[in-house]
Short mmCIF file of C-alpha atoms in Angstrom, two decimals:
data_model
loop_
_atom_site.label_atom_id
_atom_site.label_comp_id
_atom_site.label_asym_id
_atom_site.label_seq_id
_atom_site.Cartn_x
_atom_site.Cartn_y
_atom_site.Cartn_z
CA MET U 1 64.49 105.86 89.20
CA ALA U 2 61.55 103.90 91.57
CA GLU U 3 63.14 102.53 94.67
CA ILE U 4 64.37 98.83 94.18
CA GLU U 5 61.60 95.98 95.36
CA ARG U 6 63.80 93.14 97.16
CA GLU U 7 62.27 90.18 98.62
CA ALA U 8 63.55 89.69 101.41
CA MET U 9 64.48 86.31 103.66
CA GLU U 10 64.77 86.48 107.57
CA TYR U 11 67.94 84.06 109.77
CA ASP U 12 69.71 84.22 113.02
CA VAL U 13 72.82 84.77 111.52
CA VAL U 14 73.89 85.99 108.14
CA ILE U 15 77.56 85.17 107.69
CA VAL U 16 78.87 86.59 104.28
CA GLY U 17 82.11 84.52 102.92
CA ALA U 18 82.25 80.78 103.70
CA GLY U 19 85.84 81.12 104.78
CA PRO U 20 87.55 78.71 107.76
CA ALA U 21 86.32 82.17 109.77
CA GLY U 22 82.17 82.09 108.33
CA LEU U 23 82.02 78.42 108.44
CA SER U 24 83.77 78.21 111.63
CA ALA U 25 80.92 80.44 112.96
CA ALA U 26 78.55 78.45 111.61
CA ILE U 27 79.72 75.82 112.41
CA ARG U 28 79.46 76.36 115.91
CA LEU U 29 76.16 77.92 116.44
CA LYS U 30 74.61 74.84 115.07
CA GLN U 31 76.03 73.21 117.27
CA LEU U 32 74.98 75.43 119.86
CA ASP U 33 71.20 75.09 118.44
CA ALA U 34 70.51 73.46 116.00
CA ASP U 35 67.18 75.58 115.38
CA LEU U 36 69.35 78.59 114.66
CA ASN U 37 68.76 79.64 111.19
CA VAL U 38 71.95 80.39 109.47
CA VAL U 39 73.05 80.97 106.32
CA VAL U 40 76.70 81.42 104.58
CA LEU U 41 76.75 83.30 101.56
CA GLU U 42 79.53 83.05 99.23
CA LYS U 43 80.68 85.28 96.43
CA GLY U 44 82.86 82.63 94.88
CA SER U 45 82.04 79.92 92.01
CA GLU U 46 81.95 76.54 95.06
CA VAL U 47 83.17 76.94 98.93
CA GLY U 48 87.24 77.08 98.27
CA ALA U 49 86.93 79.00 94.73
CA HIS U 50 88.65 81.97 95.92
CA ILE U 51 90.81 80.74 98.95
CA LEU U 52 94.40 81.17 98.53
CA SER U 53 96.64 80.23 101.66
CA GLY U 54 100.12 79.93 103.00
CA ALA U 55 98.88 76.99 103.43
CA VAL U 56 100.54 75.65 106.26
CA LEU U 57 97.30 75.07 109.50
CA ASP U 58 97.69 75.27 113.18
CA PRO U 59 95.15 73.01 113.86
CA CYS U 60 94.67 74.64 117.25
CA GLY U 61 91.21 76.38 115.96
CA LEU U 62 90.21 73.48 114.28
CA ASP U 63 90.85 71.40 117.71
CA ALA U 64 88.66 73.36 119.42
CA LEU U 65 85.55 73.64 116.62
CA ILE U 66 85.70 69.76 115.64
CA PRO U 67 87.65 67.97 118.43
CA ASP U 68 86.81 64.34 116.33
CA TRP U 69 88.27 66.10 112.67
CA LYS U 70 90.77 63.20 111.65
CA GLU U 71 87.86 60.59 112.02
CA LYS U 72 85.35 62.51 110.56
CA GLY U 73 87.59 63.14 107.26
CA ALA U 74 88.80 66.57 107.48
CA PRO U 75 91.67 66.83 104.89
CA LEU U 76 95.03 67.41 107.15
CA ASN U 77 97.56 64.97 105.23
CA VAL U 78 100.03 66.04 105.85
CA PRO U 79 101.98 66.50 108.86
CA VAL U 80 105.58 69.25 109.18
CA LYS U 81 108.08 67.64 109.29
CA ASP U 82 111.45 69.53 108.41
CA ASP U 83 111.09 73.47 109.24
CA ASN U 84 114.20 75.19 107.26
CA PHE U 85 115.05 78.92 107.46
CA TYR U 86 117.38 80.15 104.94
CA MET U 87 118.53 83.99 104.80
CA LEU U 88 119.67 84.36 100.76
CA GLY U 89 122.12 86.12 98.69
CA GLU U 90 122.17 86.12 94.89
CA ALA U 91 124.24 82.78 94.44
CA GLY U 92 123.84 81.31 97.84
CA GLN U 93 121.98 81.12 100.52
CA LEU U 94 122.62 80.51 105.00
CA ARG U 95 120.71 78.63 107.28
CA ILE U 96 119.16 80.23 110.14
CA PRO U 97 120.06 77.23 113.02
CA ASN U 98 116.16 76.56 114.23
CA ALA U 99 117.53 76.33 118.19
CA PRO U 100 117.61 80.34 118.99
CA MET U 101 114.52 80.87 117.10
CA PRO U 102 111.21 81.66 119.83
CA PRO U 103 108.71 77.58 120.29
CA LEU U 104 106.23 79.78 118.31
CA MET U 105 108.23 79.90 115.45
CA ASN U 106 108.37 76.20 115.18
CA ASN U 107 105.47 74.52 112.83
CA HIS U 108 106.01 70.84 114.47
CA GLY U 109 102.80 69.75 115.07
CA ASN U 110 101.10 71.79 112.23
CA TYR U 111 99.89 70.29 108.44
CA ILE U 112 100.78 71.54 104.66
CA VAL U 113 97.25 71.62 103.55
CA SER U 114 95.00 73.32 100.61
CA MET U 115 92.40 75.58 102.32
CA GLY U 116 90.57 75.02 99.59
CA ASN U 117 89.54 71.75 100.29
CA VAL U 118 89.87 72.26 104.29
CA CYS U 119 87.04 74.51 103.15
CA ARG U 120 84.83 71.91 101.33
CA TRP U 121 85.16 69.86 103.86
CA MET U 122 83.98 72.64 106.48
CA ALA U 123 81.00 73.42 104.75
CA GLU U 124 79.50 69.48 104.31
CA GLN U 125 79.91 69.43 108.06
CA ALA U 126 77.87 73.19 108.58
CA GLU U 127 75.33 71.38 105.82
CA ALA U 128 74.59 68.47 107.84
CA LEU U 129 74.00 70.29 110.72
CA GLY U 130 71.57 72.29 108.46
CA VAL U 131 73.34 75.84 107.63
CA GLU U 132 72.85 76.83 104.28
CA ILE U 133 75.21 77.85 102.08
CA PHE U 134 74.60 79.63 98.65
CA PRO U 135 77.98 79.92 96.82
CA GLY U 136 77.90 82.64 93.74
CA MET U 137 77.08 84.72 96.09
CA ALA U 138 78.62 87.97 96.00
CA CYS U 139 76.68 90.62 98.83
CA SER U 140 77.59 93.82 97.37
CA GLU U 141 75.48 96.22 100.25
CA MET U 142 75.16 96.25 103.70
CA VAL U 143 71.09 96.77 104.76
CA TYR U 144 70.80 98.84 107.83
CA GLY U 145 68.13 98.90 110.22
CA ASP U 146 65.96 102.64 111.40
CA ASN U 147 68.67 103.26 114.12
CA GLY U 148 71.61 102.96 112.50
CA GLU U 149 72.86 98.78 112.91
CA VAL U 150 73.81 96.11 110.59
CA LYS U 151 69.79 94.56 109.76
CA GLY U 152 71.47 92.34 106.52
CA VAL U 153 73.47 93.03 103.04
CA VAL U 154 71.97 92.55 99.51
CA ALA U 155 72.86 89.13 98.02
CA GLY U 156 73.07 88.10 94.83
CA VAL U 157 72.54 91.54 91.75
CA PHE U 158 72.45 90.39 88.28
CA GLY U 159 72.45 91.53 84.67
CA LEU U 160 73.79 95.29 85.56
CA GLU U 161 73.73 97.26 83.04
CA PRO U 162 77.75 98.32 82.13
CA ASP U 163 77.89 101.33 84.11
CA GLY U 164 76.62 99.76 87.28
CA SER U 165 72.44 100.73 86.55
CA TYR U 166 69.73 98.38 86.93
CA GLY U 167 68.30 97.65 83.07
CA PRO U 168 65.31 95.55 82.01
CA ASN U 169 67.33 92.53 81.96
CA THR U 170 68.65 93.40 85.68
CA GLU U 171 67.55 90.90 88.39
CA PRO U 172 67.71 93.32 91.73
CA GLY U 173 68.98 89.98 94.59
CA MET U 174 67.28 89.92 97.56
CA GLU U 175 68.03 91.13 101.16
CA LEU U 176 68.98 88.57 103.88
CA HIS U 177 68.29 89.98 107.57
CA GLY U 178 69.99 88.30 110.36
CA LYS U 179 69.50 89.12 113.94
CA TYR U 180 73.31 89.36 113.95
CA VAL U 181 75.45 89.48 110.26
CA PHE U 182 78.83 88.01 110.79
CA LEU U 183 81.34 89.91 108.63
CA SER U 184 84.62 87.15 106.82
CA GLU U 185 85.05 88.35 103.76
CA GLY U 186 89.12 88.14 104.24
CA VAL U 187 91.25 90.81 103.75
CA ARG U 188 90.32 93.97 103.08
CA GLY U 189 86.57 92.81 101.93
CA SER U 190 84.45 95.72 100.60
CA LEU U 191 81.28 96.03 102.93
CA SER U 192 84.54 94.94 105.99
CA LYS U 193 85.09 98.48 104.71
CA GLU U 194 82.19 100.18 104.91
CA VAL U 195 81.48 99.23 108.38
CA ILE U 196 84.62 99.77 109.28
CA ALA U 197 84.54 103.79 108.39
CA LYS U 198 80.85 104.29 108.56
CA TYR U 199 80.88 103.11 112.70
CA ASP U 200 84.42 104.44 113.20
CA LEU U 201 85.98 101.36 114.21
CA SER U 202 89.60 102.57 113.44
CA ALA U 203 89.50 105.46 115.68
CA GLY U 204 92.43 104.98 118.50
CA LYS U 205 93.58 102.18 116.28
CA GLU U 206 97.24 102.09 113.97
CA PRO U 207 96.65 101.53 109.71
CA GLN U 208 95.84 98.66 108.64
CA LYS U 209 99.26 97.28 106.90
CA TYR U 210 99.11 94.52 104.55
CA GLY U 211 101.54 92.59 102.03
CA VAL U 212 100.54 91.09 98.55
CA GLY U 213 101.37 87.28 99.02
CA MET U 214 102.28 85.24 95.18
CA LYS U 215 101.38 81.88 95.04
CA GLU U 216 102.30 78.50 92.48
CA ILE U 217 101.68 75.64 92.69
CA TRP U 218 104.25 73.50 91.27
CA GLU U 219 104.66 69.18 90.14
CA ILE U 220 108.54 68.60 90.36
CA ASP U 221 110.50 65.48 90.06
CA PRO U 222 109.24 63.41 92.53
CA GLU U 223 112.89 62.30 93.68
CA LYS U 224 113.21 66.24 94.83
CA HIS U 225 110.08 65.67 96.72
CA LYS U 226 110.35 66.09 100.63
CA GLU U 227 106.86 65.01 101.68
CA GLY U 228 106.10 67.75 104.67
CA SER U 229 109.62 69.60 104.48
CA VAL U 230 108.94 73.39 104.89
CA THR U 231 111.24 76.17 104.30
CA HIS U 232 111.06 80.16 104.50
CA THR U 233 113.62 82.58 102.85
CA MET U 234 114.50 85.97 103.79
CA GLY U 235 116.23 88.74 101.57
CA TRP U 236 117.44 87.94 98.47
CA PRO U 237 115.89 88.82 95.87
CA LEU U 238 114.32 92.41 98.00
CA GLY U 239 117.23 93.53 99.81
CA SER U 240 116.26 96.65 100.37
CA ASN U 241 114.15 98.05 98.31
CA ALA U 242 111.33 96.16 100.26
CA GLY U 243 110.21 93.46 103.43
CA GLY U 244 109.23 90.28 102.46
CA GLY U 245 110.52 86.66 101.70
CA SER U 246 109.36 83.12 100.05
CA PHE U 247 107.96 80.49 101.82
CA ILE U 248 107.97 76.98 100.17
CA TYR U 249 105.95 74.22 101.39
CA HIS U 250 105.84 69.89 99.78
CA LEU U 251 102.76 68.36 100.32
CA GLU U 252 101.50 65.42 98.90
CA ASN U 253 101.91 63.79 95.08
CA ASN U 254 104.64 65.08 94.42
CA GLN U 255 103.38 68.88 94.39
CA VAL U 256 105.14 71.96 96.20
CA TYR U 257 103.80 75.34 97.12
CA VAL U 258 106.06 77.97 95.74
CA GLY U 259 104.72 81.56 97.79
CA PHE U 260 106.22 85.21 97.75
CA VAL U 261 105.22 88.19 100.07
CA VAL U 262 106.28 91.36 99.68
CA HIS U 263 105.07 94.16 102.05
CA LEU U 264 103.52 97.44 100.95
CA ASN U 265 104.94 99.76 102.64
CA TYR U 266 107.52 99.97 99.55
CA LYS U 267 109.22 103.38 98.72
CA ASN U 268 109.84 102.98 95.13
CA PRO U 269 107.17 103.27 93.01
CA TYR U 270 108.82 101.02 90.39
CA LEU U 271 108.76 97.96 92.59
CA TYR U 272 107.39 95.06 91.13
CA PRO U 273 106.25 92.51 93.45
CA TYR U 274 105.49 90.42 90.88
CA MET U 275 108.09 90.56 88.85
CA GLU U 276 110.54 89.40 92.47
CA PHE U 277 108.67 86.63 92.83
CA GLN U 278 109.62 86.10 88.96
CA ARG U 279 112.94 86.59 89.62
CA PHE U 280 113.58 84.59 93.50
CA LYS U 281 112.02 81.84 91.05
CA HIS U 282 116.00 81.74 89.46
CA HIS U 283 117.93 81.62 92.67
CA PRO U 284 120.16 78.08 92.90
CA MET U 285 118.51 76.26 95.40
CA VAL U 286 114.70 77.18 94.04
CA ALA U 287 115.32 76.59 90.26
CA GLU U 288 117.63 73.35 91.56
CA LEU U 289 114.04 72.03 93.06
CA LEU U 290 111.91 73.37 89.71
CA LYS U 291 114.55 72.30 87.05
CA GLY U 292 111.87 69.31 85.60
CA GLY U 293 108.95 70.12 87.25
CA LYS U 294 106.17 71.80 85.69
CA ARG U 295 103.76 74.86 87.08
CA VAL U 296 99.86 73.77 87.67
CA ALA U 297 97.94 76.62 89.61
CA TYR U 298 99.36 80.51 89.86
CA GLY U 299 96.94 82.94 92.60
CA ALA U 300 97.28 86.48 94.35
CA ARG U 301 95.64 87.84 97.17
CA ALA U 302 96.72 90.95 99.88
CA ILE U 303 97.98 89.70 103.32
CA THR U 304 96.95 91.19 106.51
CA GLU U 305 100.31 92.66 108.12
CA GLY U 306 99.43 94.91 110.64
CA GLY U 307 98.65 93.25 114.14
CA TYR U 308 97.42 93.06 117.45
CA GLN U 309 97.60 97.11 117.31
CA SER U 310 95.72 97.29 114.17
CA MET U 311 92.92 95.17 114.62
CA PRO U 312 89.56 97.44 114.77
CA LYS U 313 86.66 97.37 116.73
CA LEU U 314 85.30 93.73 116.38
CA VAL U 315 81.59 94.98 116.66
CA ALA U 316 79.37 97.52 115.74
CA PRO U 317 75.16 97.63 116.28
CA GLY U 318 74.21 94.25 114.85
CA VAL U 319 77.57 93.58 112.44
CA ALA U 320 81.18 91.20 113.52
CA LEU U 321 83.94 91.64 112.18
CA LEU U 322 85.96 88.00 111.91
CA GLY U 323 89.37 86.38 111.07
CA CYS U 324 91.18 88.09 108.27
CA SER U 325 88.46 91.06 108.08
CA ALA U 326 89.48 92.31 111.00
CA GLY U 327 92.96 91.51 110.74
CA MET U 328 94.00 88.20 113.10
CA VAL U 329 97.27 87.09 110.86
CA ASN U 330 100.48 86.32 113.19
CA VAL U 331 103.12 87.60 110.66
CA PRO U 332 106.20 86.12 111.35
CA ARG U 333 104.42 82.95 111.62
CA ILE U 334 102.59 83.92 108.32
CA LYS U 335 99.49 82.40 109.94
CA GLY U 336 96.25 83.47 110.31
CA ASN U 337 93.73 80.12 109.58
CA HIS U 338 94.25 79.37 113.02
CA ASN U 339 92.68 82.42 114.37
CA ALA U 340 90.46 82.73 111.86
CA MET U 341 87.77 79.52 113.09
CA LEU U 342 88.72 80.96 116.86
CA SER U 343 87.04 83.95 116.01
CA GLY U 344 84.10 82.09 113.86
CA LYS U 345 83.76 80.71 117.30
CA ALA U 346 83.64 82.93 119.58
CA ALA U 347 81.65 85.45 117.74
CA ALA U 348 79.10 82.20 117.24
CA GLU U 349 79.27 81.98 121.48
CA ALA U 350 78.75 85.56 121.40
CA ALA U 351 75.83 85.42 119.02
CA TYR U 352 73.89 82.08 120.71
CA ASP U 353 73.82 84.20 123.81
CA ALA U 354 72.70 86.85 122.78
CA ILE U 355 69.80 85.51 120.25
CA LYS U 356 68.84 83.34 124.28
CA ALA U 357 68.23 86.18 125.62
CA GLU U 358 66.48 87.02 122.82
CA ARG U 359 68.39 90.39 122.17
CA SER U 360 69.21 91.59 118.79
CA GLY U 361 71.50 94.50 116.73
CA ASP U 362 73.61 95.31 119.14
CA GLU U 363 76.52 95.38 119.58
CA LEU U 364 78.00 91.74 121.11
CA THR U 365 81.29 92.83 123.73
CA ALA U 366 81.21 89.20 124.05
CA TYR U 367 83.42 88.59 120.95
CA GLU U 368 85.29 91.49 121.34
CA THR U 369 86.44 90.62 124.71
CA VAL U 370 87.46 86.69 124.27
CA VAL U 371 89.38 87.89 120.85
CA ARG U 372 91.39 90.46 122.62
CA ASP U 373 91.80 88.79 126.11
CA GLY U 374 92.11 85.08 124.87
CA ALA U 375 93.90 82.95 122.34
CA ILE U 376 93.93 85.37 119.05
CA GLY U 377 95.46 88.20 121.43
CA SER U 378 97.67 86.14 123.10
CA ASP U 379 99.03 85.26 120.35
CA LEU U 380 99.21 88.17 118.20
CA LYS U 381 100.57 90.48 121.02
CA LYS U 382 103.27 88.22 121.08
CA VAL U 383 104.13 89.09 117.79
CA ARG U 384 102.47 92.38 117.76
CA ASN U 385 106.37 94.42 117.41
CA VAL U 386 108.24 92.94 114.68
CA LYS U 387 106.46 94.25 111.68
CA PRO U 388 106.91 97.63 112.59
CA LEU U 389 110.38 96.81 113.18
CA TRP U 390 111.44 95.68 110.24
CA SER U 391 109.40 98.93 108.47
CA LYS U 392 111.64 101.38 110.27
CA TYR U 393 114.72 98.97 110.81
CA GLY U 394 115.31 96.54 108.18
CA LEU U 395 115.63 93.10 107.96
CA THR U 396 118.37 92.63 109.78
CA ALA U 397 117.42 94.48 112.78
CA SER U 398 114.41 93.34 112.93
CA LEU U 399 115.55 89.54 113.04
CA ALA U 400 117.81 90.10 116.30
CA LEU U 401 115.27 92.74 117.54
CA GLY U 402 112.22 91.24 116.78
CA GLY U 403 113.40 87.09 117.82
CA MET U 404 114.15 89.72 120.95
CA ASP U 405 111.43 90.81 121.86
CA MET U 406 109.24 87.42 120.60
CA TRP U 407 111.68 85.56 122.83
CA THR U 408 110.53 88.30 126.13
CA ASN U 409 107.36 88.00 124.93
CA THR U 410 106.64 84.46 125.47
CA LEU U 411 108.11 85.22 129.00
CA GLY U 412 104.97 87.43 128.97
CA PHE U 413 107.06 90.74 129.27
CA SER U 414 108.37 93.11 126.11
CA LEU U 415 111.27 95.74 126.81
CA LEU U 416 109.86 97.70 123.94
CA GLY U 417 106.21 97.65 125.15
CA THR U 418 103.70 98.38 121.68
CA LEU U 419 105.57 100.15 118.61
CA GLY U 420 103.13 102.32 116.49
CA HIS U 421 102.72 101.43 112.45
CA GLY U 422 102.94 104.84 111.38
CA LYS U 423 102.24 105.79 107.63
CA ASN U 424 99.85 103.40 105.44
CA ASP U 425 100.91 101.35 102.70
CA ALA U 426 99.87 104.76 100.18
CA GLU U 427 101.41 107.14 101.79
CA SER U 428 104.32 105.29 102.22
CA THR U 429 105.14 105.15 97.93
CA GLU U 430 107.33 107.90 97.33
CA ASP U 431 107.74 110.16 94.17
CA ALA U 432 109.49 108.34 91.08
CA SER U 433 111.15 111.31 91.10
CA LYS U 434 113.12 110.05 94.17
CA HIS U 435 114.38 106.02 92.85
CA GLN U 436 116.18 104.32 89.45
CA PRO U 437 113.69 102.75 87.71
CA ILE U 438 114.42 98.64 88.13
CA ASP U 439 115.96 96.11 85.16
CA TYR U 440 113.93 92.77 86.04
CA PRO U 441 115.24 90.25 83.87
CA LYS U 442 112.73 88.96 81.04
CA PRO U 443 110.76 85.25 82.00
CA ASP U 444 112.37 82.75 80.68
CA GLY U 445 108.74 80.98 79.80
CA VAL U 446 110.32 78.05 82.10
CA LEU U 447 110.92 78.81 85.31
CA SER U 448 109.36 82.74 85.77
CA PHE U 449 106.49 83.45 83.15
CA ASP U 450 104.84 86.62 82.57
CA ARG U 451 101.76 88.40 84.27
CA LEU U 452 98.40 86.93 81.47
CA THR U 453 100.39 83.40 81.42
CA ASN U 454 100.01 83.07 84.81
CA VAL U 455 97.15 84.57 85.25
CA SER U 456 95.75 82.31 82.79
CA PHE U 457 96.55 79.47 85.99
CA ALA U 458 94.18 81.06 88.08
CA ALA U 459 91.05 80.03 86.15
CA THR U 460 89.53 84.07 86.38
CA ASN U 461 86.92 84.92 84.57
CA HIS U 462 84.29 88.08 84.81
CA GLU U 463 81.52 88.68 82.31
CA GLU U 464 83.02 90.82 80.37
CA SER U 465 79.21 92.75 79.93
CA GLN U 466 79.14 93.65 83.68
CA PRO U 467 80.93 96.96 84.94
CA CYS U 468 83.60 96.92 86.27
CA HIS U 469 83.91 96.05 89.71
CA LEU U 470 87.54 98.28 90.14
CA ARG U 471 86.25 101.79 90.49
CA LEU U 472 87.97 104.85 89.96
CA ALA U 473 86.61 107.81 92.14
CA ASP U 474 88.19 110.45 89.44
CA PRO U 475 89.05 108.78 86.10
CA ASP U 476 91.75 111.57 86.02
CA ILE U 477 94.20 110.85 88.30
CA PRO U 478 95.91 107.97 86.80
CA VAL U 479 96.75 109.88 84.20
CA LYS U 480 97.35 113.28 85.90
CA VAL U 481 98.65 112.95 88.96
CA ASN U 482 99.51 109.14 89.55
CA LEU U 483 101.45 109.02 86.29
CA PRO U 484 103.84 112.79 86.46
CA GLU U 485 104.47 111.97 89.85
CA PHE U 486 104.33 108.03 91.22
CA ASP U 487 105.30 106.45 86.80
CA GLU U 488 101.92 105.08 87.68
CA PRO U 489 102.73 102.02 89.29
CA ALA U 490 99.52 100.05 89.22
CA GLN U 491 101.09 99.14 86.18
CA ARG U 492 103.19 97.14 88.60
CA TYR U 493 102.10 96.06 91.64
CA CYS U 494 98.90 94.24 90.17
CA PRO U 495 99.80 90.68 89.82
CA ALA U 496 97.42 90.36 87.65
CA GLY U 497 97.51 92.92 84.58
CA VAL U 498 94.77 94.32 85.05
CA TYR U 499 96.42 98.01 85.13
CA GLU U 500 98.40 99.66 82.05
CA VAL U 501 98.93 103.16 80.74
CA VAL U 502 98.14 102.73 76.63
CA GLU U 503 100.04 105.57 74.71
CA ASP U 504 97.64 106.93 71.84
CA GLU U 505 97.49 109.96 69.26
CA ASN U 506 95.70 111.93 71.95
CA GLY U 507 98.36 110.87 74.49
CA PRO U 508 98.40 108.07 77.60
CA ARG U 509 95.62 106.60 78.54
CA PHE U 510 94.96 104.59 82.06
CA VAL U 511 93.01 101.02 81.14
CA ILE U 512 91.44 98.30 83.45
CA ASN U 513 91.55 95.09 81.84
CA PHE U 514 89.26 94.00 84.92
CA GLN U 515 88.88 90.37 83.38
CA ASN U 516 92.12 89.22 84.99
CA CYS U 517 91.49 90.80 88.20
CA VAL U 518 92.18 87.60 90.69
CA HIS U 519 90.33 90.04 93.70
CA CYS U 520 93.64 90.03 96.11
CA LYS U 521 93.03 93.94 96.14
CA THR U 522 96.38 95.12 96.47
CA CYS U 523 95.53 98.23 93.82
CA ASP U 524 92.75 99.13 96.61
CA ILE U 525 95.70 99.14 99.72
CA LYS U 526 98.85 100.57 97.26
CA ASP U 527 97.37 103.33 95.23
CA PRO U 528 98.83 106.57 96.27
CA SER U 529 96.33 108.83 95.64
CA GLN U 530 93.83 105.77 97.12
CA ASN U 531 91.55 106.38 94.26
CA ILE U 532 91.02 102.64 93.83
CA THR U 533 88.39 100.86 95.32
CA TRP U 534 87.50 97.36 94.75
CA THR U 535 84.64 96.16 95.27
CA THR U 536 82.18 92.65 94.39
CA PRO U 537 82.00 91.82 91.56
CA GLN U 538 78.79 89.61 90.60
CA GLY U 539 78.26 86.16 92.17
CA GLY U 540 80.44 83.24 91.16
CA ASP U 541 83.05 85.63 88.74
CA GLY U 542 86.74 85.50 89.72
CA PRO U 543 89.60 83.43 90.32
CA ASN U 544 88.55 79.44 90.58
CA TYR U 545 91.58 78.07 93.19
CA PRO U 546 92.26 74.32 92.17
CA ASN U 547 93.63 73.02 95.90
CA MET U 548 95.21 76.76 96.77
#
């Protein structure tokens, strides 16, 4: 096939992803120099369409970026009023006092928000400064320069044939070139994954760790609603099967965010994270809250959990990794949006200084230094041992030792140093022969729901004639390897029912229902054979989250 010819557009900075990191970078660049040409490319149908978050925001990032955000109408309307922690048993709960907890775990001063709406507001601020924002423009390829540097991205490819080839109706997209490219795709972004591998940015770092977070919005009885209330739980129903926990946040208009996180380093391939979430809602404390209410939205997304020791090198020639593309989530706080904003601001300042000095296509080492030695590094260093302690010794030990370590880190030292993670999450999966299947209650359709019903509440959509964006390196592995060894866990770890094993007259067959995909990236992370690669579908496709 002849080489594809594309038009090219030149910018000072090209930003992939209109999340809090990318938009912060765009805003800061234009604050520093109104004449800079800055473009933000967003794969969602609109800004905020693919944003799913724990939704308690530490405003420190916004304070640094836009100090007068209140006057400018930022949608931070619900300050945290109550902060509750519970250890759950099957029939009851134990309140964990707030007093012994390290100060960093305090949520007062934070806000319960829709990060989708926050990003929409940030996009308005960026556009008012002259930033060009193009939603529905998925970035499918990197563009490299003659010296191996990142030169830009390919965006806006539409109409590929079902096998991924170019056909007569294919729009080849265009190249957007920049002096620097910022990747702010969120967790496990396909371009970020490529860049990390190409430049070996994870060399000398611990493997990145992940969780899968699932979330529903509920409208509940006004008499039970407590605007500004924040609750986190641990324990049941996961027990010793997996790490994780829940969050319940009361926002405006009698709505509640109900979320559940399962750490993806679990061993038992029969574990079914989605059904653990559904079972959780039948706990008496939760069921009483939701009784008489209705679920109005659903979504799922992977969460980076490796912390400070798993962050890759953040820069390579011409490119920088921002926010969750590099893994800047504070795991015990379940917060990363503040660090994403701070990272965007820092990257913008480094790029501005470089462009002012007439540089381009080199490494923005100043950005790396600011992240590791500044507020983001300080935030992540204090909690760096919580995840490895939980993984190695379980929940109880992590509460005691992790709490102690967070306290000592708050005082400026750690008795534990920096602990490692060991295996990645795919390697943690054990043979099915070592475990027993788990019997999950059938969803009742009132508090708990089957996956496909819930996926309809994510408003996800993929054009059926487009290529499947979930690619198998070897199409035989699911049936020949994963099924006999692991009972093909893709049937269970996917929170959207994308993967099935279907029996027909020729035996078992692996089916990918890619139209259901909510872009959580769990399959790319947890597949024990590392055989599945998530790639970006055509622009605008995927979930369309309302107020998530």
